[in-house]
Amino acid sequence: MRFAKRKGSFGKIEAHHERTKTKYASNPDVDISKSKHNFHIVQPNRSYLQEVNTRIAASACKTRKDSVRFIDTIITASAEFFKGKSREELRSYFQTAVDFLERKIGNANIFSAVVHMDEKTPHLHLCFTPITQDGRLSAKEIIGNRSELIKWQDNFFEHMVSKFPDIERGEPASETKRQHIPTRVFKQAVHLTKQALLIQSTINSITPFNAGKKREEIMALLNKFFPDMENFETQARKHKRTIDRLEKDNELLAKKAEAAGKVGIARQLEEANLRSDLETLRQFVDSLPDELKKQAKVQNINIDKEASL
């Protein structure tokens, strides 16, 4: 269970959660053909903005420009845990999680709870307004500080394991000192790898007869690839300490994973592989002709200038 505080525009979040788009280019894990299997436990009646504003108005909450308007909660488990479970068992798991949150923050605050079955691992997105019992908008009071978040996780595990004894509690960050690496960073690595393969394939397909057309295709691909690559490297630097530590422990983790099949260990291995992904992508960039890299850089600078006008 993870929380994210939302303050401003909710359009992109709503489009993702409620699957209002026909294509999700930024999230390669979404398989639209499976979206029909998604289901709501709490169905929103209006847009997220209207749901939030209605609750704030009804409680006469005082708000500021930087107020947290709602909490975006994601609840999941490992792919191994979900394997072989029926739709009814999955619904029971996520309903149990919603029951926990209803008791903690009040069911009136929850305006959407949707289970995604169209990505690699089933997961629940639950959105709620952080309105206190005495009618104040206060994410700080409801969610609390780091120590309170640990209590949230402990209480959540106790609640879930009573009905699902085969789940295991992940190692608390307070003990491991690990920094959480967001899922989007892994998705960036997958997306960039696919981009690199497409660019390399296009380069390999150049002949004397199609050189001009293929060059235009390559430049268009590079103009998307380089900004994405820069963003990914920024994220990798941000989580460098965690990735470095995990890389050192990789061999030991692999042995543990093989012996016990532990979910948390599998996740750590996935995180350690980020370094390998990053190095592979850097090698790909280094292998590109200097002329192409320079031209792509110039075009990106011109695009940035036009966007700022």
Tab-separated table of C-alpha atoms in Angstrom:
chain	number	residue	atom	x	y	z
A	1	MET	CA	0.000	0.000	0.000
A	2	ARG	CA	1.401	3.366	-1.069
A	3	PHE	CA	0.059	6.909	-0.839
A	4	ALA	CA	0.602	9.850	-3.197
A	5	LYS	CA	-0.630	13.365	-2.416
A	6	ARG	CA	-2.447	15.215	-5.211
A	7	LYS	CA	-2.845	18.980	-5.239
A	8	GLY	CA	-3.437	20.316	-8.736
A	9	SER	CA	-4.951	19.098	-11.981
A	10	PHE	CA	-6.470	15.626	-11.786
A	11	GLY	CA	-7.183	15.025	-15.486
A	12	LYS	CA	-4.228	12.745	-16.284
A	13	ILE	CA	-4.646	10.731	-13.096
A	14	GLU	CA	-8.358	10.275	-13.760
A	15	ALA	CA	-7.710	9.256	-17.388
A	16	HIS	CA	-5.257	6.601	-16.186
A	17	HIS	CA	-7.339	5.241	-13.323
A	18	GLU	CA	-10.671	5.259	-15.122
A	19	ARG	CA	-9.226	4.185	-18.503
A	20	THR	CA	-10.835	6.980	-20.509
A	21	LYS	CA	-8.161	6.925	-23.224
A	22	THR	CA	-7.836	4.511	-26.131
A	23	LYS	CA	-4.026	4.441	-26.014
A	24	TYR	CA	-1.435	4.732	-23.227
A	25	ALA	CA	1.868	5.479	-24.959
A	26	SER	CA	3.548	6.524	-21.696
A	27	ASN	CA	2.599	3.251	-19.991
A	28	PRO	CA	3.546	0.223	-22.143
A	29	ASP	CA	2.194	-2.173	-19.507
A	30	VAL	CA	-1.448	-1.287	-20.226
A	31	ASP	CA	-3.139	-3.843	-22.473
A	32	ILE	CA	-6.343	-2.169	-23.649
A	33	SER	CA	-7.742	-5.488	-24.870
A	34	LYS	CA	-7.886	-6.610	-21.218
A	35	SER	CA	-9.376	-3.391	-19.833
A	36	LYS	CA	-12.855	-4.924	-20.002
A	37	HIS	CA	-11.796	-7.084	-17.046
A	38	ASN	CA	-11.157	-4.043	-14.813
A	39	PHE	CA	-13.787	-3.468	-12.139
A	40	HIS	CA	-14.868	-0.856	-9.587
A	41	ILE	CA	-15.441	-1.384	-5.896
A	42	VAL	CA	-16.363	2.288	-5.578
A	43	GLN	CA	-17.646	3.923	-8.757
A	44	PRO	CA	-17.192	7.713	-9.127
A	45	ASN	CA	-20.393	9.523	-10.091
A	46	ARG	CA	-18.676	12.604	-11.509
A	47	SER	CA	-15.231	13.754	-12.551
A	48	TYR	CA	-12.493	13.538	-9.926
A	49	LEU	CA	-12.422	17.331	-9.667
A	50	GLN	CA	-16.170	17.452	-9.045
A	51	GLU	CA	-16.006	14.607	-6.541
A	52	VAL	CA	-13.263	16.381	-4.580
A	53	ASN	CA	-14.841	19.843	-4.734
A	54	THR	CA	-18.252	18.497	-3.677
A	55	ARG	CA	-16.797	16.915	-0.535
A	56	ILE	CA	-14.729	19.966	0.325
A	57	ALA	CA	-17.763	22.241	-0.097
A	58	ALA	CA	-20.008	19.932	1.951
A	59	SER	CA	-17.533	19.988	4.840
A	60	ALA	CA	-16.903	23.747	4.480
A	61	CYS	CA	-13.170	23.031	4.570
A	62	LYS	CA	-10.696	25.870	4.486
A	63	THR	CA	-8.260	25.385	1.618
A	64	ARG	CA	-5.032	26.949	0.427
A	65	LYS	CA	-3.455	27.040	-3.006
A	66	ASP	CA	-1.074	24.240	-2.049
A	67	SER	CA	-3.609	22.108	-0.162
A	68	VAL	CA	-3.568	18.370	-0.791
A	69	ARG	CA	-6.986	17.779	-2.371
A	70	PHE	CA	-6.952	13.999	-2.442
A	71	ILE	CA	-4.795	10.982	-1.677
A	72	ASP	CA	-4.069	8.550	-4.483
A	73	THR	CA	-3.612	5.092	-2.950
A	74	ILE	CA	-2.287	2.024	-4.742
A	75	ILE	CA	-2.713	-1.447	-3.267
A	76	THR	CA	-1.318	-4.626	-4.775
A	77	ALA	CA	0.659	-7.778	-4.014
A	78	SER	CA	3.105	-9.913	-5.943
A	79	ALA	CA	2.327	-11.580	-9.249
A	80	GLU	CA	3.057	-14.883	-7.488
A	81	PHE	CA	0.381	-14.192	-4.869
A	82	PHE	CA	-2.264	-13.490	-7.517
A	83	LYS	CA	-1.322	-16.423	-9.745
A	84	GLY	CA	-4.133	-18.960	-10.069
A	85	LYS	CA	-6.656	-16.898	-8.095
A	86	SER	CA	-10.158	-16.558	-9.498
A	87	ARG	CA	-11.853	-13.233	-10.194
A	88	GLU	CA	-13.952	-13.733	-7.056
A	89	GLU	CA	-10.808	-14.280	-4.956
A	90	LEU	CA	-9.216	-11.168	-6.436
A	91	ARG	CA	-12.338	-9.122	-5.726
A	92	SER	CA	-12.337	-10.443	-2.150
A	93	TYR	CA	-8.690	-9.419	-1.688
A	94	PHE	CA	-9.233	-5.868	-2.882
A	95	GLN	CA	-12.587	-5.521	-1.094
A	96	THR	CA	-10.809	-6.477	2.130
A	97	ALA	CA	-8.274	-3.714	1.460
A	98	VAL	CA	-11.064	-1.189	0.810
A	99	ASP	CA	-12.748	-2.246	4.074
A	100	PHE	CA	-9.541	-1.395	5.921
A	101	LEU	CA	-9.353	2.081	4.399
A	102	GLU	CA	-13.048	2.755	4.973
A	103	ARG	CA	-12.554	2.164	8.689
A	104	LYS	CA	-9.445	4.309	8.785
A	105	ILE	CA	-10.568	7.352	6.804
A	106	GLY	CA	-14.334	7.009	6.447
A	107	ASN	CA	-16.207	5.637	3.442
A	108	ALA	CA	-17.670	9.069	2.634
A	109	ASN	CA	-14.187	10.313	1.772
A	110	ILE	CA	-13.606	7.587	-0.847
A	111	PHE	CA	-14.794	8.577	-4.307
A	112	SER	CA	-13.141	5.957	-6.514
A	113	ALA	CA	-11.721	2.471	-6.061
A	114	VAL	CA	-10.914	0.677	-9.296
A	115	VAL	CA	-9.019	-2.571	-9.842
A	116	HIS	CA	-6.800	-2.762	-12.925
A	117	MET	CA	-6.569	-6.197	-14.491
A	118	ASP	CA	-5.011	-4.934	-17.723
A	119	GLU	CA	-1.412	-4.542	-16.507
A	120	LYS	CA	1.215	-7.086	-15.462
A	121	THR	CA	-0.013	-7.371	-11.867
A	122	PRO	CA	-3.557	-6.710	-10.589
A	123	HIS	CA	-3.705	-3.589	-8.422
A	124	LEU	CA	-6.203	-1.202	-6.871
A	125	HIS	CA	-6.252	2.583	-7.255
A	126	LEU	CA	-8.257	4.107	-4.414
A	127	CYS	CA	-8.773	7.863	-4.182
A	128	PHE	CA	-10.027	9.721	-1.128
A	129	THR	CA	-10.282	13.269	0.206
A	130	PRO	CA	-8.276	13.719	3.428
A	131	ILE	CA	-11.114	15.317	5.402
A	132	THR	CA	-10.960	14.820	9.170
A	133	GLN	CA	-13.930	13.905	11.367
A	134	ASP	CA	-14.241	17.534	12.463
A	135	GLY	CA	-14.398	18.748	8.848
A	136	ARG	CA	-10.831	19.876	8.114
A	137	LEU	CA	-8.859	19.150	4.967
A	138	SER	CA	-5.622	17.759	6.380
A	139	ALA	CA	-3.521	15.104	4.654
A	140	LYS	CA	-0.886	15.603	7.324
A	141	GLU	CA	-3.271	14.643	10.109
A	142	ILE	CA	-4.749	11.629	8.326
A	143	ILE	CA	-1.615	10.190	6.745
A	144	GLY	CA	0.893	11.415	9.300
A	145	ASN	CA	4.683	11.433	9.288
A	146	ARG	CA	7.146	8.636	8.499
A	147	SER	CA	6.584	6.794	11.787
A	148	GLU	CA	2.817	6.997	11.302
A	149	LEU	CA	3.189	5.592	7.785
A	150	ILE	CA	4.986	2.573	9.226
A	151	LYS	CA	2.031	2.048	11.588
A	152	TRP	CA	-0.298	2.265	8.578
A	153	GLN	CA	1.681	-0.523	6.895
A	154	ASP	CA	1.763	-2.664	10.042
A	155	ASN	CA	-1.981	-2.265	10.639
A	156	PHE	CA	-2.737	-2.935	6.977
A	157	PHE	CA	-0.704	-6.139	7.022
A	158	GLU	CA	-2.404	-7.332	10.228
A	159	HIS	CA	-5.794	-6.662	8.654
A	160	MET	CA	-4.981	-8.462	5.385
A	161	VAL	CA	-3.087	-11.470	6.773
A	162	SER	CA	-6.013	-12.396	9.017
A	163	LYS	CA	-7.986	-13.280	5.877
A	164	PHE	CA	-5.090	-14.091	3.521
A	165	PRO	CA	-2.487	-15.982	5.602
A	166	ASP	CA	-0.286	-16.669	2.567
A	167	ILE	CA	0.778	-13.033	2.174
A	168	GLU	CA	4.070	-11.812	3.661
A	169	ARG	CA	4.980	-8.439	5.096
A	170	GLY	CA	7.692	-6.639	3.113
A	171	GLU	CA	10.798	-5.504	4.915
A	172	PRO	CA	10.093	-2.094	6.521
A	173	ALA	CA	12.099	0.784	5.079
A	174	SER	CA	12.930	1.825	8.633
A	175	GLU	CA	14.975	-1.383	8.941
A	176	THR	CA	16.409	-1.753	5.456
A	177	LYS	CA	17.028	2.007	4.973
A	178	ARG	CA	16.003	1.430	1.370
A	179	GLN	CA	14.591	4.251	-0.688
A	180	HIS	CA	11.491	3.259	-2.635
A	181	ILE	CA	12.016	3.309	-6.396
A	182	PRO	CA	8.741	4.279	-8.139
A	183	THR	CA	7.202	1.839	-10.619
A	184	ARG	CA	7.358	4.492	-13.336
A	185	VAL	CA	11.182	4.246	-13.351
A	186	PHE	CA	10.997	0.556	-14.316
A	187	LYS	CA	8.434	1.394	-16.987
A	188	GLN	CA	10.789	4.088	-18.306
A	189	ALA	CA	13.530	1.468	-18.695
A	190	VAL	CA	11.192	-0.863	-20.632
A	191	HIS	CA	9.930	1.970	-22.836
A	192	LEU	CA	13.440	3.244	-23.611
A	193	THR	CA	14.690	-0.252	-24.435
A	194	LYS	CA	11.861	-0.658	-26.951
A	195	GLN	CA	12.674	2.755	-28.428
A	196	ALA	CA	16.363	1.839	-28.739
A	197	LEU	CA	15.550	-1.444	-30.499
A	198	LEU	CA	13.277	0.375	-32.958
A	199	ILE	CA	15.941	3.013	-33.687
A	200	GLN	CA	18.636	0.377	-34.195
A	201	SER	CA	16.320	-1.630	-36.466
A	202	THR	CA	15.619	1.481	-38.541
A	203	ILE	CA	19.344	2.242	-38.840
A	204	ASN	CA	20.028	-1.336	-39.947
A	205	SER	CA	17.366	-1.071	-42.651
A	206	ILE	CA	19.076	1.862	-44.432
A	207	THR	CA	19.984	1.218	-48.074
A	208	PRO	CA	21.290	3.556	-50.812
A	209	PHE	CA	17.710	3.777	-52.113
A	210	ASN	CA	15.915	4.761	-48.882
A	211	ALA	CA	18.636	6.681	-47.013
A	212	GLY	CA	16.817	10.040	-47.073
A	213	LYS	CA	13.477	8.716	-45.836
A	214	LYS	CA	15.051	6.480	-43.198
A	215	ARG	CA	17.155	9.361	-41.898
A	216	GLU	CA	13.984	11.380	-41.314
A	217	GLU	CA	12.435	8.437	-39.440
A	218	ILE	CA	15.542	8.054	-37.289
A	219	MET	CA	15.630	11.754	-36.408
A	220	ALA	CA	11.960	11.681	-35.408
A	221	LEU	CA	12.641	8.681	-33.141
A	222	LEU	CA	15.771	10.250	-31.638
A	223	ASN	CA	13.912	13.488	-30.889
A	224	LYS	CA	11.631	11.451	-28.623
A	225	PHE	CA	14.333	9.144	-27.286
A	226	PHE	CA	16.888	11.667	-25.990
A	227	PRO	CA	14.544	13.676	-23.695
A	228	ASP	CA	13.170	10.386	-22.303
A	229	MET	CA	16.703	9.086	-21.789
A	230	GLU	CA	17.730	12.282	-19.975
A	231	ASN	CA	14.737	11.954	-17.660
A	232	PHE	CA	15.550	8.296	-16.960
A	233	GLU	CA	19.167	9.114	-16.095
A	234	THR	CA	17.944	11.814	-13.704
A	235	GLN	CA	15.737	9.258	-11.945
A	236	ALA	CA	18.586	6.721	-11.845
A	237	ARG	CA	20.885	9.299	-10.200
A	238	LYS	CA	18.180	10.076	-7.664
A	239	HIS	CA	18.030	6.414	-6.613
A	240	LYS	CA	21.735	5.680	-7.120
A	241	ARG	CA	22.402	4.709	-3.505
A	242	THR	CA	19.635	2.082	-3.497
A	243	ILE	CA	20.670	0.699	-6.892
A	244	ASP	CA	24.354	0.530	-5.869
A	245	ARG	CA	23.558	-1.325	-2.654
A	246	LEU	CA	21.241	-3.759	-4.383
A	247	GLU	CA	23.791	-4.439	-7.104
A	248	LYS	CA	26.343	-5.489	-4.476
A	249	ASP	CA	23.788	-7.812	-2.895
A	250	ASN	CA	22.537	-9.177	-6.208
A	251	GLU	CA	24.211	-12.588	-6.048
A	252	LEU	CA	23.029	-13.218	-2.492
A	253	LEU	CA	19.518	-12.052	-3.347
A	254	ALA	CA	19.376	-14.364	-6.351
A	255	LYS	CA	20.232	-17.357	-4.175
A	256	LYS	CA	17.599	-16.375	-1.616
A	257	ALA	CA	14.987	-15.859	-4.319
A	258	GLU	CA	15.722	-19.258	-5.836
A	259	ALA	CA	15.522	-20.969	-2.446
A	260	ALA	CA	12.438	-19.224	-1.085
A	261	GLY	CA	10.678	-17.492	-3.961
A	262	LYS	CA	10.246	-14.406	-1.793
A	263	VAL	CA	8.324	-11.549	-3.346
A	264	GLY	CA	10.292	-8.751	-1.723
A	265	ILE	CA	13.562	-10.278	-2.889
A	266	ALA	CA	12.280	-10.569	-6.446
A	267	ARG	CA	11.439	-6.860	-6.338
A	268	GLN	CA	14.941	-6.026	-5.108
A	269	LEU	CA	16.446	-8.043	-7.952
A	270	GLU	CA	14.303	-6.089	-10.386
A	271	GLU	CA	15.596	-2.857	-8.889
A	272	ALA	CA	19.203	-4.030	-9.113
A	273	ASN	CA	18.682	-4.719	-12.822
A	274	LEU	CA	18.041	-1.029	-13.399
A	275	ARG	CA	21.802	-0.488	-13.446
A	276	SER	CA	22.145	-3.053	-16.229
A	277	ASP	CA	19.312	-1.412	-18.187
A	278	LEU	CA	20.920	2.002	-17.812
A	279	GLU	CA	24.350	0.778	-18.937
A	280	THR	CA	22.839	-0.978	-21.968
A	281	LEU	CA	21.015	2.208	-22.982
A	282	ARG	CA	24.162	4.295	-22.529
A	283	GLN	CA	26.092	1.877	-24.728
A	284	PHE	CA	23.398	2.221	-27.357
A	285	VAL	CA	23.701	6.035	-27.251
A	286	ASP	CA	27.488	5.757	-27.537
A	287	SER	CA	27.119	3.522	-30.604
A	288	LEU	CA	25.038	6.094	-32.502
A	289	PRO	CA	26.849	8.120	-35.187
A	290	ASP	CA	28.011	11.483	-33.812
A	291	GLU	CA	26.341	13.269	-36.717
A	292	LEU	CA	22.913	11.898	-35.759
A	293	LYS	CA	23.386	12.771	-32.085
A	294	LYS	CA	24.435	16.334	-32.885
A	295	GLN	CA	21.498	16.875	-35.246
A	296	ALA	CA	19.024	15.465	-32.722
A	297	LYS	CA	20.450	17.732	-30.012
A	298	VAL	CA	20.092	20.822	-32.222
A	299	GLN	CA	16.511	19.917	-33.141
A	300	ASN	CA	15.586	19.380	-29.488
A	301	ILE	CA	17.007	22.783	-28.568
A	302	ASN	CA	14.945	24.406	-31.339
A	303	ILE	CA	11.802	22.588	-30.155
A	304	ASP	CA	12.399	23.820	-26.587
A	305	LYS	CA	12.781	27.388	-27.848
A	306	GLU	CA	9.560	27.211	-29.863
A	307	ALA	CA	7.687	25.792	-26.881
A	308	SER	CA	8.790	28.689	-24.684
A	309	LEU	CA	7.610	31.378	-27.122
